[in-house]
Tab-separated table of C-alpha atoms in Angstrom:
chain	number	residue	atom	x	y	z
A	1	UNK	CA	0.000	0.000	0.000
A	2	UNK	CA	2.805	2.418	0.729
A	3	UNK	CA	3.964	1.908	-2.849
A	4	UNK	CA	0.773	3.638	-3.949
A	5	UNK	CA	1.429	6.641	-1.749
A	6	UNK	CA	-0.940	5.760	1.078
A	7	UNK	CA	1.736	5.321	3.725
A	8	UNK	CA	0.169	4.884	7.155
A	9	UNK	CA	-2.880	6.999	6.345
A	10	UNK	CA	-6.447	6.232	7.323
A	11	UNK	CA	-7.059	5.279	3.693
A	12	UNK	CA	-4.355	2.621	3.947
A	13	UNK	CA	-5.732	1.392	7.285
A	14	UNK	CA	-9.203	1.111	5.798
A	15	UNK	CA	-7.901	-0.806	2.773
A	16	UNK	CA	-5.912	-3.146	5.021
A	17	UNK	CA	-8.957	-3.809	7.205
A	18	UNK	CA	-11.208	-4.558	4.234
A	19	UNK	CA	-8.640	-6.946	2.799
A	20	UNK	CA	-8.389	-8.676	6.168
A	21	UNK	CA	-12.176	-8.898	6.342
A	22	UNK	CA	-12.457	-10.474	2.888
A	23	UNK	CA	-9.698	-12.950	3.686
A	24	UNK	CA	-11.545	-13.819	6.906
A	25	UNK	CA	-14.812	-14.406	5.032
A	26	UNK	CA	-12.957	-16.611	2.559
A	27	UNK	CA	-11.526	-18.748	5.364
A	28	UNK	CA	-7.949	-17.571	4.762
A	29	UNK	CA	-7.210	-16.913	8.422
A	30	UNK	CA	-3.413	-16.857	8.301
A	31	UNK	CA	-3.570	-14.257	5.560
A	32	UNK	CA	-6.186	-12.267	7.473
A	33	UNK	CA	-4.041	-12.260	10.615
A	34	UNK	CA	-0.988	-11.142	8.661
A	35	UNK	CA	-2.865	-8.283	7.012
A	36	UNK	CA	-4.477	-7.112	10.254
A	37	UNK	CA	-1.078	-7.053	11.959
A	38	UNK	CA	-0.183	-4.227	9.569
A	39	UNK	CA	-2.819	-1.986	11.176
A	40	UNK	CA	-3.090	-3.078	14.843
A	41	UNK	CA	-4.603	0.129	16.268
A	42	UNK	CA	-7.331	0.757	13.694
A	43	UNK	CA	-10.892	0.017	14.884
A	44	UNK	CA	-11.982	-2.182	11.915
A	45	UNK	CA	-8.784	-4.236	12.211
A	46	UNK	CA	-9.335	-4.680	15.951
A	47	UNK	CA	-12.923	-5.759	15.262
A	48	UNK	CA	-11.793	-8.407	12.797
A	49	UNK	CA	-9.134	-9.546	15.266
A	50	UNK	CA	-11.826	-9.933	17.927
A	51	UNK	CA	-14.028	-11.832	15.483
A	52	UNK	CA	-11.153	-14.204	14.723
A	53	UNK	CA	-10.459	-14.859	18.400
A	54	UNK	CA	-14.139	-15.440	19.159
A	55	UNK	CA	-14.516	-17.858	16.244
A	56	UNK	CA	-11.456	-19.716	17.566
A	57	UNK	CA	-13.078	-20.010	21.014
A	58	UNK	CA	-10.720	-17.492	22.621
A	59	UNK	CA	-13.266	-15.080	24.153
A	60	UNK	CA	-10.889	-13.421	26.630
A	61	UNK	CA	-8.514	-12.376	23.849
A	62	UNK	CA	-11.522	-11.364	21.760
A	63	UNK	CA	-12.761	-9.075	24.540
A	64	UNK	CA	-9.460	-7.177	24.657
A	65	UNK	CA	-9.525	-6.455	20.912
A	66	UNK	CA	-13.249	-5.724	20.788
A	67	UNK	CA	-13.204	-3.326	23.740
A	68	UNK	CA	-10.506	-1.305	22.003
A	69	UNK	CA	-12.527	-1.345	18.791
A	70	UNK	CA	-15.653	-0.130	20.604
A	71	UNK	CA	-13.694	2.614	22.358
A	72	UNK	CA	-12.474	3.878	19.001
A	73	UNK	CA	-15.714	3.366	17.096
A	74	UNK	CA	-18.789	2.397	19.190
A	75	UNK	CA	-20.900	0.987	16.347
A	76	UNK	CA	-23.777	-1.467	16.959
A	77	UNK	CA	-21.967	-4.207	15.031
A	78	UNK	CA	-18.895	-3.931	17.245
A	79	UNK	CA	-20.984	-3.867	20.408
A	80	UNK	CA	-22.984	-6.950	19.384
A	81	UNK	CA	-19.863	-9.036	18.896
A	82	UNK	CA	-18.451	-7.693	22.175
A	83	UNK	CA	-21.657	-8.857	23.902
A	84	UNK	CA	-21.113	-12.317	22.425
A	85	UNK	CA	-17.496	-12.385	23.605
A	86	UNK	CA	-18.384	-11.206	27.112
A	87	UNK	CA	-21.150	-13.808	27.333
A	88	UNK	CA	-18.821	-16.550	26.112
A	89	UNK	CA	-16.339	-15.532	28.823
A	90	UNK	CA	-19.182	-15.536	31.403
A	91	UNK	CA	-18.770	-11.802	32.034
A	92	UNK	CA	-22.529	-11.437	32.302
A	93	UNK	CA	-22.702	-8.104	34.129
A	94	UNK	CA	-20.500	-6.397	31.550
A	95	UNK	CA	-22.435	-8.087	28.751
A	96	UNK	CA	-25.705	-6.676	30.113
A	97	UNK	CA	-24.211	-3.178	30.342
A	98	UNK	CA	-23.022	-3.255	26.725
A	99	UNK	CA	-26.338	-4.788	25.633
A	100	UNK	CA	-28.276	-1.841	27.084
A	101	UNK	CA	-26.018	0.590	25.218
A	102	UNK	CA	-26.472	-1.429	22.044
A	103	UNK	CA	-30.269	-1.580	22.262
A	104	UNK	CA	-30.574	2.139	23.038
A	105	UNK	CA	-28.708	3.259	19.926
A	106	UNK	CA	-28.675	0.468	17.326
A	107	UNK	CA	-31.924	1.249	15.477
A	108	UNK	CA	-30.792	4.776	14.678
A	109	UNK	CA	-27.161	3.925	13.954
A	110	UNK	CA	-27.311	0.651	12.005
A	111	UNK	CA	-30.710	-0.677	10.931
A	112	UNK	CA	-29.349	-3.794	9.277
A	113	UNK	CA	-27.362	-5.001	12.256
A	114	UNK	CA	-30.218	-4.298	14.653
A	115	UNK	CA	-32.690	-6.056	12.363
A	116	UNK	CA	-30.537	-9.199	12.300
A	117	UNK	CA	-30.128	-8.992	16.075
A	118	UNK	CA	-33.897	-8.719	16.658
A	119	UNK	CA	-34.671	-11.543	14.234
A	120	UNK	CA	-31.991	-13.746	15.786
A	121	UNK	CA	-33.064	-13.152	19.385
A	122	UNK	CA	-36.801	-13.111	18.644
A	123	UNK	CA	-37.270	-9.859	20.570
A	124	UNK	CA	-39.346	-7.940	18.017
A	125	UNK	CA	-39.956	-9.605	14.671
A	126	UNK	CA	-42.150	-6.812	13.325
A	127	UNK	CA	-39.489	-4.172	13.956
A	128	UNK	CA	-36.813	-6.474	12.509
A	129	UNK	CA	-38.787	-6.708	9.271
A	130	UNK	CA	-39.470	-2.970	9.153
A	131	UNK	CA	-35.792	-2.113	9.586
A	132	UNK	CA	-34.632	-4.757	7.100
A	133	UNK	CA	-37.102	-3.535	4.473
A	134	UNK	CA	-35.958	0.068	4.941
A	135	UNK	CA	-32.336	-0.975	4.588
A	136	UNK	CA	-33.077	-3.091	1.521
A	137	UNK	CA	-34.748	-0.122	-0.170
A	138	UNK	CA	-31.424	1.724	0.065
A	139	UNK	CA	-28.869	-1.076	-0.363
A	140	UNK	CA	-29.658	-4.287	-2.197
A	141	UNK	CA	-26.297	-5.900	-1.522
A	142	UNK	CA	-25.557	-9.392	-0.227
A	143	UNK	CA	-25.954	-8.642	3.457
A	144	UNK	CA	-29.057	-6.479	3.032
A	145	UNK	CA	-30.632	-9.365	1.090
A	146	UNK	CA	-29.644	-11.668	3.939
A	147	UNK	CA	-31.055	-9.325	6.606
A	148	UNK	CA	-34.402	-9.093	4.795
A	149	UNK	CA	-34.506	-12.851	4.281
A	150	UNK	CA	-33.775	-13.458	7.957
A	151	UNK	CA	-36.417	-10.955	9.102
A	152	UNK	CA	-39.000	-12.545	6.803
A	153	UNK	CA	-38.105	-15.961	8.214
A	154	UNK	CA	-38.514	-14.615	11.770
A	155	UNK	CA	-42.008	-13.460	10.755
A	156	UNK	CA	-43.011	-16.882	9.383
A	157	UNK	CA	-42.717	-15.790	5.740
A	158	UNK	CA	-40.307	-18.498	4.638
A	159	UNK	CA	-41.335	-18.555	0.965
A	160	UNK	CA	-40.511	-14.863	0.565
A	161	UNK	CA	-37.372	-15.333	2.650
A	162	UNK	CA	-36.136	-18.017	0.261
A	163	UNK	CA	-36.170	-15.580	-2.674
A	164	UNK	CA	-33.955	-13.093	-0.858
A	165	UNK	CA	-31.555	-15.631	0.640
A	166	UNK	CA	-31.097	-17.137	-2.818
A	167	UNK	CA	-30.184	-13.697	-4.151
A	168	UNK	CA	-27.810	-13.161	-1.215
A	169	UNK	CA	-25.969	-16.374	-2.036
A	170	UNK	CA	-25.485	-15.522	-5.728
A	171	UNK	CA	-22.374	-13.440	-5.104
A	172	UNK	CA	-20.514	-16.385	-3.609
A	173	UNK	CA	-19.741	-14.671	-0.302
A	174	UNK	CA	-18.269	-17.095	2.244
A	175	UNK	CA	-19.950	-16.405	5.573
A	176	UNK	CA	-21.052	-18.944	8.181
A	177	UNK	CA	-24.026	-16.851	9.325
A	178	UNK	CA	-25.247	-16.413	5.752
A	179	UNK	CA	-25.056	-20.175	5.193
A	180	UNK	CA	-26.826	-20.857	8.490
A	181	UNK	CA	-29.681	-18.528	7.550
A	182	UNK	CA	-29.942	-20.248	4.166
A	183	UNK	CA	-30.105	-23.655	5.845
A	184	UNK	CA	-32.918	-22.727	8.218
A	185	UNK	CA	-34.915	-20.936	5.532
A	186	UNK	CA	-34.665	-23.917	3.169
A	187	UNK	CA	-35.627	-26.226	6.006
A	188	UNK	CA	-38.710	-24.081	6.646
A	189	UNK	CA	-39.857	-24.551	3.025
A	190	UNK	CA	-39.157	-28.311	3.206
A	191	UNK	CA	-36.179	-28.202	0.863
A	192	UNK	CA	-34.190	-30.790	2.777
A	193	UNK	CA	-31.347	-31.220	0.302
A	194	UNK	CA	-30.575	-27.501	0.122
A	195	UNK	CA	-30.917	-27.174	3.885
A	196	UNK	CA	-28.378	-29.956	4.343
A	197	UNK	CA	-26.017	-28.359	1.853
A	198	UNK	CA	-26.039	-24.984	3.608
A	199	UNK	CA	-25.778	-26.510	7.081
A	200	UNK	CA	-22.640	-28.293	5.873
A	201	UNK	CA	-21.247	-25.076	4.391
A	202	UNK	CA	-21.930	-23.225	7.654
A	203	UNK	CA	-20.160	-25.881	9.695
A	204	UNK	CA	-17.208	-26.085	7.300
A	205	UNK	CA	-16.804	-22.311	7.226
A	206	UNK	CA	-16.930	-22.118	11.021
A	207	UNK	CA	-14.521	-25.044	11.360
A	208	UNK	CA	-12.043	-23.439	8.958
A	209	UNK	CA	-11.920	-20.367	11.188
A	210	UNK	CA	-11.422	-22.369	14.365
A	211	UNK	CA	-8.653	-24.519	12.917
A	212	UNK	CA	-6.480	-21.593	11.805
């Protein structure tokens, strides 16, 4: 990156973090770690580092990275993963504190993340669908398709959910959560073979992260 004149700028840090993120999604964990090491104090890089540690069942190390990421950039996405890490480490009081912060601000700051959270936890399916639909109207990318599919599934609209999860999968993005959503949605419409396929992909993608 320095060869292109970026040096140690925020532009370079952002590019490094995105590359690390894409390597992580593709299951190339050694490469992701190497790239992230080039930008150790940048919030997105710290977030990916925390994600890697959590996927490898190292919640204490994940908490250290994620807390730093949240301090630098307190986004709903970062806070949600920090909640997961704190819960995995049985730091329940801290997890509850971060959860309250997350729930108070997430709808206004990041509709997509909050929609997926609500659909996953079953707290408010109607709001999850409203937020996902609003986000989809603005961004029809892979993860907005996934969020809408997941919200539809949470509202017992599996047939409609299948259309959107199929579109989300077209880009070939490697993501365990995406595969897991696809598996459950296909199971809900009695497509056993596709459900089995995506369950396997979800497990393989998760296993690849843990083994590296």
